[in-house]
């Protein structure tokens, strides 16, 4: 999660900036918007203000804002400064260090990484002046994203389209992420397990894997090598993550123990079945074979317990899905298992936890005062807080 200052300049693609603000906010970022006066010919300041939840800034000489020299406050506030769309004019100003409006003044004053998404007519883009400006910006460390190629609003076809908004969000997130997990190898488990009853039926649970996948994505973004052992879920593999797909608890155990030695951090968010069917049948159980059916279940291996037995210096984090006495049960599990942290969540609530996009957790350490409550947030933000806490524990 970053503080993103989004600059919008006066190209036709400025109308897409509203959707970009929405995507960034939805991804958990705090967004403030600075628009050039020309940008406001194309997009409504009210819409940008409402979507970002902060006043839209456009004027440099504002009587209401500049009593605090707020353009410098804004520049200092930003963790990432992104300009989308960036006009040919704006690229020229940025490349030459001009500062004749609020956006370009903030651009000179900020120390945040700069992400630039150009959008213009193909001939403006191909013009040697624009190409030289882009080259200068790239040499100075600006991260250029796009433009895309295709049919342009002006009727021409070629390079100049604002790239997909998802690509801009990705570039902003890469620019804003710290490298604080570089050198760490994070082993994660995620999702449910599926224990066979017969060749077509399984015993499983409602875990969607979202929490574990959010952790994998955040850890990779923060520079870690990530091995993600995933039960059967419909989640795309995050960029840069090594994924091992498994079905049963035993397969999950083998995959986890197989990667444990190289891991420095192990986080187990999977909802592993406690029991599996003792003798799954080789052929499909027939409905007519009897009036009732009894399945004999046997206990599955305790993966976390085995990890603790074999660990050599890894920081180990378990998850506790509870329906009552959240903190007491989490602390009891932490003591019983001997892990460093337990992330506890209340799965009796339908708005958080299993199979939804938000979560609210308590990150419980060994001492009673070591409880970090993370109020209801996107799983992505919760993932960042869990990793922050893991790093604190590793650094003592
Ligand atoms: C309808 C219209 C669409 C425009 N679209 C673009 C564009 O997509 N890209 C661009 O670089 N300039 C475009 N321009 C030109 C810019 O608006 C112009 O260069 C302006 O000075 C940019 O100001 P700014 O960079 O301070 O926002 C367009 C102009 C008009 C009238």
mmCIF file of N, CA, C and O in Angstrom, residues 299-374:
data_model
loop_
_atom_site.group_PDB
_atom_site.id
_atom_site.type_symbol
_atom_site.label_atom_id
_atom_site.label_comp_id
_atom_site.label_asym_id
_atom_site.label_seq_id
_atom_site.Cartn_x
_atom_site.Cartn_y
_atom_site.Cartn_z
ATOM 1 N N UNK A 299 -6.889 -39.042 11.137
ATOM 2 C CA UNK A 299 -6.250 -37.736 11.322
ATOM 3 C C UNK A 299 -5.147 -37.475 10.297
ATOM 4 O O UNK A 299 -4.353 -38.359 10.002
ATOM 5 N N UNK A 300 -5.125 -36.274 9.785
ATOM 6 C CA UNK A 300 -4.082 -35.897 8.832
ATOM 7 C C UNK A 300 -2.817 -35.480 9.580
ATOM 8 O O UNK A 300 -2.878 -35.149 10.756
ATOM 9 N N UNK A 301 -1.673 -35.453 8.870
ATOM 10 C CA UNK A 301 -0.441 -35.026 9.538
ATOM 11 C C UNK A 301 -0.543 -33.573 9.996
ATOM 12 O O UNK A 301 -1.250 -32.771 9.385
ATOM 13 N N UNK A 302 0.175 -33.249 11.073
ATOM 14 C CA UNK A 302 0.215 -31.881 11.582
ATOM 15 C C UNK A 302 1.405 -31.184 10.914
ATOM 16 O O UNK A 302 2.546 -31.323 11.358
ATOM 17 N N UNK A 303 1.114 -30.471 9.819
ATOM 18 C CA UNK A 303 2.213 -29.900 9.014
ATOM 19 C C UNK A 303 3.000 -28.879 9.831
ATOM 20 O O UNK A 303 4.235 -28.904 9.870
ATOM 21 N N UNK A 304 2.285 -27.996 10.523
ATOM 22 C CA UNK A 304 2.955 -26.950 11.299
ATOM 23 C C UNK A 304 3.851 -27.583 12.374
ATOM 24 O O UNK A 304 4.995 -27.162 12.575
ATOM 25 N N UNK A 305 3.325 -28.622 13.027
ATOM 26 C CA UNK A 305 4.102 -29.298 14.064
ATOM 27 C C UNK A 305 5.405 -29.866 13.501
ATOM 28 O O UNK A 305 6.468 -29.734 14.109
ATOM 29 N N UNK A 306 5.317 -30.469 12.309
ATOM 30 C CA UNK A 306 6.522 -31.050 11.713
ATOM 31 C C UNK A 306 7.520 -29.985 11.294
ATOM 32 O O UNK A 306 8.724 -30.180 11.375
ATOM 33 N N UNK A 307 6.982 -28.852 10.839
ATOM 34 C CA UNK A 307 7.861 -27.742 10.455
ATOM 35 C C UNK A 307 8.630 -27.258 11.686
ATOM 36 O O UNK A 307 9.847 -27.033 11.633
ATOM 37 N N UNK A 308 7.916 -27.119 12.804
ATOM 38 C CA UNK A 308 8.566 -26.629 14.025
ATOM 39 C C UNK A 308 9.674 -27.607 14.457
ATOM 40 O O UNK A 308 10.765 -27.197 14.834
ATOM 41 N N UNK A 309 9.383 -28.920 14.345
ATOM 42 C CA UNK A 309 10.403 -29.920 14.712
ATOM 43 C C UNK A 309 11.665 -29.791 13.872
ATOM 44 O O UNK A 309 12.756 -29.992 14.357
ATOM 45 N N UNK A 310 11.476 -29.481 12.580
ATOM 46 C CA UNK A 310 12.631 -29.493 11.671
ATOM 47 C C UNK A 310 13.234 -28.124 11.414
ATOM 48 O O UNK A 310 14.166 -28.006 10.635
ATOM 49 N N UNK A 311 12.680 -27.085 12.004
ATOM 50 C CA UNK A 311 13.126 -25.755 11.582
ATOM 51 C C UNK A 311 14.541 -25.453 12.045
ATOM 52 O O UNK A 311 14.992 -25.891 13.088
ATOM 53 N N UNK A 312 15.228 -24.671 11.202
ATOM 54 C CA UNK A 312 16.576 -24.201 11.560
ATOM 55 C C UNK A 312 16.613 -22.698 11.323
ATOM 56 O O UNK A 312 17.011 -22.243 10.271
ATOM 57 N N UNK A 313 16.146 -21.946 12.288
ATOM 58 C CA UNK A 313 16.230 -20.483 12.198
ATOM 59 C C UNK A 313 15.109 -19.813 11.410
ATOM 60 O O UNK A 313 15.069 -18.589 11.327
ATOM 61 N N UNK A 314 14.204 -20.605 10.833
ATOM 62 C CA UNK A 314 13.109 -19.960 10.080
ATOM 63 C C UNK A 314 12.146 -19.269 11.046
ATOM 64 O O UNK A 314 11.889 -19.784 12.134
ATOM 65 N N UNK A 315 11.625 -18.136 10.610
ATOM 66 C CA UNK A 315 10.528 -17.509 11.352
ATOM 67 C C UNK A 315 9.252 -18.198 10.877
ATOM 68 O O UNK A 315 8.994 -18.264 9.668
ATOM 69 N N UNK A 316 8.491 -18.744 11.827
ATOM 70 C CA UNK A 316 7.329 -19.562 11.437
ATOM 71 C C UNK A 316 6.031 -18.896 11.910
ATOM 72 O O UNK A 316 5.910 -18.522 13.087
ATOM 73 N N UNK A 317 5.112 -18.753 10.981
ATOM 74 C CA UNK A 317 3.840 -18.091 11.263
ATOM 75 C C UNK A 317 2.696 -19.044 10.935
ATOM 76 O O UNK A 317 2.634 -19.598 9.832
ATOM 77 N N UNK A 318 1.808 -19.252 11.915
ATOM 78 C CA UNK A 318 0.624 -20.071 11.657
ATOM 79 C C UNK A 318 -0.616 -19.205 11.562
ATOM 80 O O UNK A 318 -0.592 -18.023 11.914
ATOM 81 N N UNK A 319 -1.680 -19.787 11.085
ATOM 82 C CA UNK A 319 -2.976 -19.097 11.050
ATOM 83 C C UNK A 319 -3.941 -19.859 11.952
ATOM 84 O O UNK A 319 -3.877 -21.083 12.028
ATOM 85 N N UNK A 320 -4.816 -19.127 12.613
ATOM 86 C CA UNK A 320 -5.843 -19.783 13.421
ATOM 87 C C UNK A 320 -7.194 -19.231 13.001
ATOM 88 O O UNK A 320 -7.462 -18.039 13.162
ATOM 89 N N UNK A 321 -7.995 -20.087 12.403
ATOM 90 C CA UNK A 321 -9.360 -19.681 12.048
ATOM 91 C C UNK A 321 -10.246 -20.070 13.216
ATOM 92 O O UNK A 321 -10.391 -21.247 13.521
ATOM 93 N N UNK A 322 -10.778 -19.069 13.905
ATOM 94 C CA UNK A 322 -11.548 -19.354 15.117
ATOM 95 C C UNK A 322 -12.980 -18.853 14.962
ATOM 96 O O UNK A 322 -13.246 -17.940 14.172
ATOM 97 N N UNK A 323 -13.867 -19.435 15.748
ATOM 98 C CA UNK A 323 -15.243 -18.931 15.759
ATOM 99 C C UNK A 323 -15.587 -18.328 17.126
ATOM 100 O O UNK A 323 -16.620 -17.715 17.290
ATOM 101 N N UNK A 324 -14.729 -18.529 18.120
ATOM 102 C CA UNK A 324 -14.957 -17.910 19.432
ATOM 103 C C UNK A 324 -13.631 -17.739 20.160
ATOM 104 O O UNK A 324 -12.639 -18.370 19.798
ATOM 105 N N UNK A 325 -13.612 -16.857 21.165
ATOM 106 C CA UNK A 325 -12.413 -16.604 21.990
ATOM 107 C C UNK A 325 -11.155 -16.485 21.134
ATOM 108 O O UNK A 325 -10.159 -17.185 21.349
ATOM 109 N N UNK A 326 -11.220 -15.574 20.186
ATOM 110 C CA UNK A 326 -10.172 -15.449 19.167
ATOM 111 C C UNK A 326 -8.760 -15.385 19.767
ATOM 112 O O UNK A 326 -7.897 -16.208 19.458
ATOM 113 N N UNK A 327 -8.543 -14.403 20.653
ATOM 114 C CA UNK A 327 -7.185 -14.167 21.143
ATOM 115 C C UNK A 327 -6.707 -15.301 22.051
ATOM 116 O O UNK A 327 -5.561 -15.754 21.930
ATOM 117 N N UNK A 328 -7.597 -15.767 22.929
ATOM 118 C CA UNK A 328 -7.196 -16.839 23.855
ATOM 119 C C UNK A 328 -6.849 -18.102 23.063
ATOM 120 O O UNK A 328 -5.824 -18.755 23.314
ATOM 121 N N UNK A 329 -7.665 -18.436 22.092
ATOM 122 C CA UNK A 329 -7.401 -19.640 21.301
ATOM 123 C C UNK A 329 -6.140 -19.498 20.462
ATOM 124 O O UNK A 329 -5.387 -20.448 20.277
ATOM 125 N N UNK A 330 -5.923 -18.277 19.946
ATOM 126 C CA UNK A 330 -4.729 -18.046 19.122
ATOM 127 C C UNK A 330 -3.477 -18.201 19.975
ATOM 128 O O UNK A 330 -2.505 -18.836 19.568
ATOM 129 N N UNK A 331 -3.499 -17.613 21.181
ATOM 130 C CA UNK A 331 -2.310 -17.712 22.046
ATOM 131 C C UNK A 331 -2.078 -19.169 22.449
ATOM 132 O O UNK A 331 -0.933 -19.629 22.474
ATOM 133 N N UNK A 332 -3.168 -19.912 22.719
ATOM 134 C CA UNK A 332 -3.017 -21.325 23.091
ATOM 135 C C UNK A 332 -2.380 -22.094 21.938
ATOM 136 O O UNK A 332 -1.484 -22.915 22.141
ATOM 137 N N UNK A 333 -2.800 -21.786 20.710
ATOM 138 C CA UNK A 333 -2.232 -22.492 19.552
ATOM 139 C C UNK A 333 -0.751 -22.147 19.396
ATOM 140 O O UNK A 333 0.074 -23.009 19.122
ATOM 141 N N UNK A 334 -0.439 -20.862 19.597
ATOM 142 C CA UNK A 334 0.956 -20.430 19.465
ATOM 143 C C UNK A 334 1.835 -21.189 20.464
ATOM 144 O O UNK A 334 2.917 -21.678 20.126
ATOM 145 N N UNK A 335 1.341 -21.309 21.696
ATOM 146 C CA UNK A 335 2.137 -22.006 22.725
ATOM 147 C C UNK A 335 2.235 -23.497 22.429
ATOM 148 O O UNK A 335 3.303 -24.095 22.518
ATOM 149 N N UNK A 336 1.116 -24.076 21.995
ATOM 150 C CA UNK A 336 1.086 -25.512 21.713
ATOM 151 C C UNK A 336 2.033 -25.860 20.570
ATOM 152 O O UNK A 336 2.778 -26.813 20.619
ATOM 153 N N UNK A 337 1.993 -25.030 19.546
ATOM 154 C CA UNK A 337 2.765 -25.343 18.337
ATOM 155 C C UNK A 337 4.200 -24.848 18.428
ATOM 156 O O UNK A 337 5.083 -25.375 17.770
ATOM 157 N N UNK A 338 4.409 -23.765 19.138
ATOM 158 C CA UNK A 338 5.765 -23.218 19.240
ATOM 159 C C UNK A 338 6.162 -22.368 18.046
ATOM 160 O O UNK A 338 7.345 -22.280 17.714
ATOM 161 N N UNK A 339 5.190 -21.730 17.381
ATOM 162 C CA UNK A 339 5.582 -20.847 16.270
ATOM 163 C C UNK A 339 5.806 -19.424 16.785
ATOM 164 O O UNK A 339 5.545 -19.115 17.947
ATOM 165 N N UNK A 340 6.311 -18.553 15.913
ATOM 166 C CA UNK A 340 6.677 -17.195 16.347
ATOM 167 C C UNK A 340 5.475 -16.266 16.390
ATOM 168 O O UNK A 340 5.400 -15.381 17.223
ATOM 169 N N UNK A 341 4.572 -16.447 15.452
ATOM 170 C CA UNK A 341 3.382 -15.594 15.392
ATOM 171 C C UNK A 341 2.189 -16.446 14.965
ATOM 172 O O UNK A 341 2.349 -17.411 14.205
ATOM 173 N N UNK A 342 1.019 -16.055 15.445
ATOM 174 C CA UNK A 342 -0.217 -16.655 14.928
ATOM 175 C C UNK A 342 -1.083 -15.516 14.400
ATOM 176 O O UNK A 342 -1.260 -14.496 15.071
ATOM 177 N N UNK A 343 -1.580 -15.691 13.188
ATOM 178 C CA UNK A 343 -2.529 -14.727 12.639
ATOM 179 C C UNK A 343 -3.922 -15.308 12.866
ATOM 180 O O UNK A 343 -4.250 -16.376 12.338
ATOM 181 N N UNK A 344 -4.696 -14.610 13.689
ATOM 182 C CA UNK A 344 -5.999 -15.171 14.064
ATOM 183 C C UNK A 344 -7.109 -14.412 13.367
ATOM 184 O O UNK A 344 -7.101 -13.180 13.328
ATOM 185 N N UNK A 345 -8.051 -15.146 12.806
ATOM 186 C CA UNK A 345 -9.232 -14.458 12.271
ATOM 187 C C UNK A 345 -10.506 -15.190 12.651
ATOM 188 O O UNK A 345 -10.497 -16.381 12.939
ATOM 189 N N UNK A 346 -11.565 -14.397 12.679
ATOM 190 C CA UNK A 346 -12.851 -14.894 13.146
ATOM 191 C C UNK A 346 -13.650 -15.360 11.930
ATOM 192 O O UNK A 346 -14.187 -14.548 11.178
ATOM 193 N N UNK A 347 -13.713 -16.670 11.737
ATOM 194 C CA UNK A 347 -14.383 -17.179 10.528
ATOM 195 C C UNK A 347 -15.892 -17.330 10.730
ATOM 196 O O UNK A 347 -16.591 -17.778 9.826
ATOM 197 N N UNK A 348 -16.384 -16.914 11.898
ATOM 198 C CA UNK A 348 -17.847 -16.980 12.068
ATOM 199 C C UNK A 348 -18.514 -15.787 11.400
ATOM 200 O O UNK A 348 -19.708 -15.779 11.159
ATOM 201 N N UNK A 349 -17.708 -14.739 11.105
ATOM 202 C CA UNK A 349 -18.290 -13.559 10.454
ATOM 203 C C UNK A 349 -18.294 -13.742 8.948
ATOM 204 O O UNK A 349 -17.321 -14.206 8.368
ATOM 205 N N UNK A 350 -19.399 -13.326 8.313
ATOM 206 C CA UNK A 350 -19.492 -13.564 6.867
ATOM 207 C C UNK A 350 -18.803 -12.467 6.060
ATOM 208 O O UNK A 350 -18.517 -12.633 4.883
ATOM 209 N N UNK A 351 -18.502 -11.290 6.714
ATOM 210 C CA UNK A 351 -17.926 -10.177 5.960
ATOM 211 C C UNK A 351 -16.406 -10.253 5.877
ATOM 212 O O UNK A 351 -15.781 -9.504 5.123
ATOM 213 N N UNK A 352 -15.796 -11.119 6.656
ATOM 214 C CA UNK A 352 -14.327 -11.247 6.616
ATOM 215 C C UNK A 352 -13.977 -12.730 6.616
ATOM 216 O O UNK A 352 -14.824 -13.576 6.836
ATOM 217 N N UNK A 353 -12.704 -13.017 6.388
ATOM 218 C CA UNK A 353 -12.245 -14.402 6.519
ATOM 219 C C UNK A 353 -12.398 -15.207 5.251
ATOM 220 O O UNK A 353 -11.968 -14.778 4.189
ATOM 221 N N UNK A 354 -13.047 -16.356 5.360
ATOM 222 C CA UNK A 354 -13.108 -17.307 4.241
ATOM 223 C C UNK A 354 -13.864 -16.754 3.031
ATOM 224 O O UNK A 354 -14.954 -16.201 3.176
ATOM 225 N N UNK A 355 -13.268 -16.921 1.867
ATOM 226 C CA UNK A 355 -13.964 -16.738 0.602
ATOM 227 C C UNK A 355 -14.504 -15.330 0.367
ATOM 228 O O UNK A 355 -15.462 -15.142 -0.358
ATOM 229 N N UNK A 356 -13.945 -14.315 1.038
ATOM 230 C CA UNK A 356 -14.306 -12.918 0.755
ATOM 231 C C UNK A 356 -13.010 -12.139 0.567
ATOM 232 O O UNK A 356 -11.933 -12.630 0.878
ATOM 233 N N UNK A 357 -13.123 -10.894 0.047
ATOM 234 C CA UNK A 357 -11.891 -10.187 -0.314
ATOM 235 C C UNK A 357 -11.290 -9.405 0.847
ATOM 236 O O UNK A 357 -10.202 -8.874 0.743
ATOM 237 N N UNK A 358 -12.024 -9.318 1.964
ATOM 238 C CA UNK A 358 -11.490 -8.556 3.091
ATOM 239 C C UNK A 358 -11.219 -9.466 4.282
ATOM 240 O O UNK A 358 -11.781 -10.552 4.391
ATOM 241 N N UNK A 359 -10.381 -8.966 5.149
ATOM 242 C CA UNK A 359 -10.088 -9.734 6.348
ATOM 243 C C UNK A 359 -9.836 -8.774 7.500
ATOM 244 O O UNK A 359 -9.553 -7.589 7.281
ATOM 245 N N UNK A 360 -9.974 -9.269 8.697
ATOM 246 C CA UNK A 360 -9.652 -8.504 9.899
ATOM 247 C C UNK A 360 -8.962 -9.505 10.800
ATOM 248 O O UNK A 360 -9.515 -10.564 11.079
ATOM 249 N N UNK A 361 -7.740 -9.201 11.210
ATOM 250 C CA UNK A 361 -6.994 -10.221 11.944
ATOM 251 C C UNK A 361 -6.336 -9.632 13.178
ATOM 252 O O UNK A 361 -6.196 -8.411 13.313
ATOM 253 N N UNK A 362 -5.922 -10.514 14.058
ATOM 254 C CA UNK A 362 -5.045 -10.141 15.162
ATOM 255 C C UNK A 362 -3.769 -10.944 14.959
ATOM 256 O O UNK A 362 -3.829 -12.161 14.736
ATOM 257 N N UNK A 363 -2.631 -10.246 14.980
ATOM 258 C CA UNK A 363 -1.353 -10.949 14.827
ATOM 259 C C UNK A 363 -0.784 -11.109 16.229
ATOM 260 O O UNK A 363 -0.443 -10.136 16.894
ATOM 261 N N UNK A 364 -0.738 -12.346 16.677
ATOM 262 C CA UNK A 364 -0.464 -12.632 18.084
ATOM 263 C C UNK A 364 0.959 -13.161 18.242
ATOM 264 O O UNK A 364 1.357 -14.102 17.560
ATOM 265 N N UNK A 365 1.714 -12.509 19.126
ATOM 266 C CA UNK A 365 3.065 -12.976 19.463
ATOM 267 C C UNK A 365 3.041 -13.677 20.811
ATOM 268 O O UNK A 365 1.979 -13.783 21.438
ATOM 269 N N UNK A 366 4.200 -14.153 21.296
ATOM 270 C CA UNK A 366 4.222 -14.949 22.525
ATOM 271 C C UNK A 366 3.790 -14.182 23.786
ATOM 272 O O UNK A 366 3.146 -14.757 24.642
ATOM 273 N N UNK A 367 4.144 -12.894 23.897
ATOM 274 C CA UNK A 367 3.791 -12.169 25.127
ATOM 275 C C UNK A 367 2.411 -11.526 24.985
ATOM 276 O O UNK A 367 2.008 -11.161 23.877
ATOM 277 N N UNK A 368 1.672 -11.396 26.099
ATOM 278 C CA UNK A 368 0.306 -10.862 26.024
ATOM 279 C C UNK A 368 0.234 -9.489 25.350
ATOM 280 O O UNK A 368 -0.746 -9.181 24.682
ATOM 281 N N UNK A 369 1.300 -8.670 25.520
ATOM 282 C CA UNK A 369 1.228 -7.329 24.905
ATOM 283 C C UNK A 369 1.560 -7.367 23.409
ATOM 284 O O UNK A 369 1.425 -6.376 22.712
ATOM 285 N N UNK A 370 1.986 -8.529 22.925
ATOM 286 C CA UNK A 370 2.380 -8.598 21.503
ATOM 287 C C UNK A 370 1.208 -8.983 20.616
ATOM 288 O O UNK A 370 1.231 -10.010 19.938
ATOM 289 N N UNK A 371 0.193 -8.149 20.635
ATOM 290 C CA UNK A 371 -0.958 -8.388 19.757
ATOM 291 C C UNK A 371 -1.112 -7.164 18.864
ATOM 292 O O UNK A 371 -1.207 -6.036 19.348
ATOM 293 N N UNK A 372 -1.058 -7.386 17.556
ATOM 294 C CA UNK A 372 -1.292 -6.284 16.620
ATOM 295 C C UNK A 372 -2.651 -6.531 15.978
ATOM 296 O O UNK A 372 -2.847 -7.557 15.309
ATOM 297 N N UNK A 373 -3.583 -5.632 16.232
ATOM 298 C CA UNK A 373 -4.917 -5.790 15.643
ATOM 299 C C UNK A 373 -4.922 -5.095 14.285
ATOM 300 O O UNK A 373 -4.559 -3.932 14.197
ATOM 301 N N UNK A 374 -5.299 -5.805 13.250
ATOM 302 C CA UNK A 374 -5.422 -5.186 11.923
ATOM 303 C C UNK A 374 -6.916 -5.108 11.603
ATOM 304 O O UNK A 374 -7.552 -6.130 11.361
#
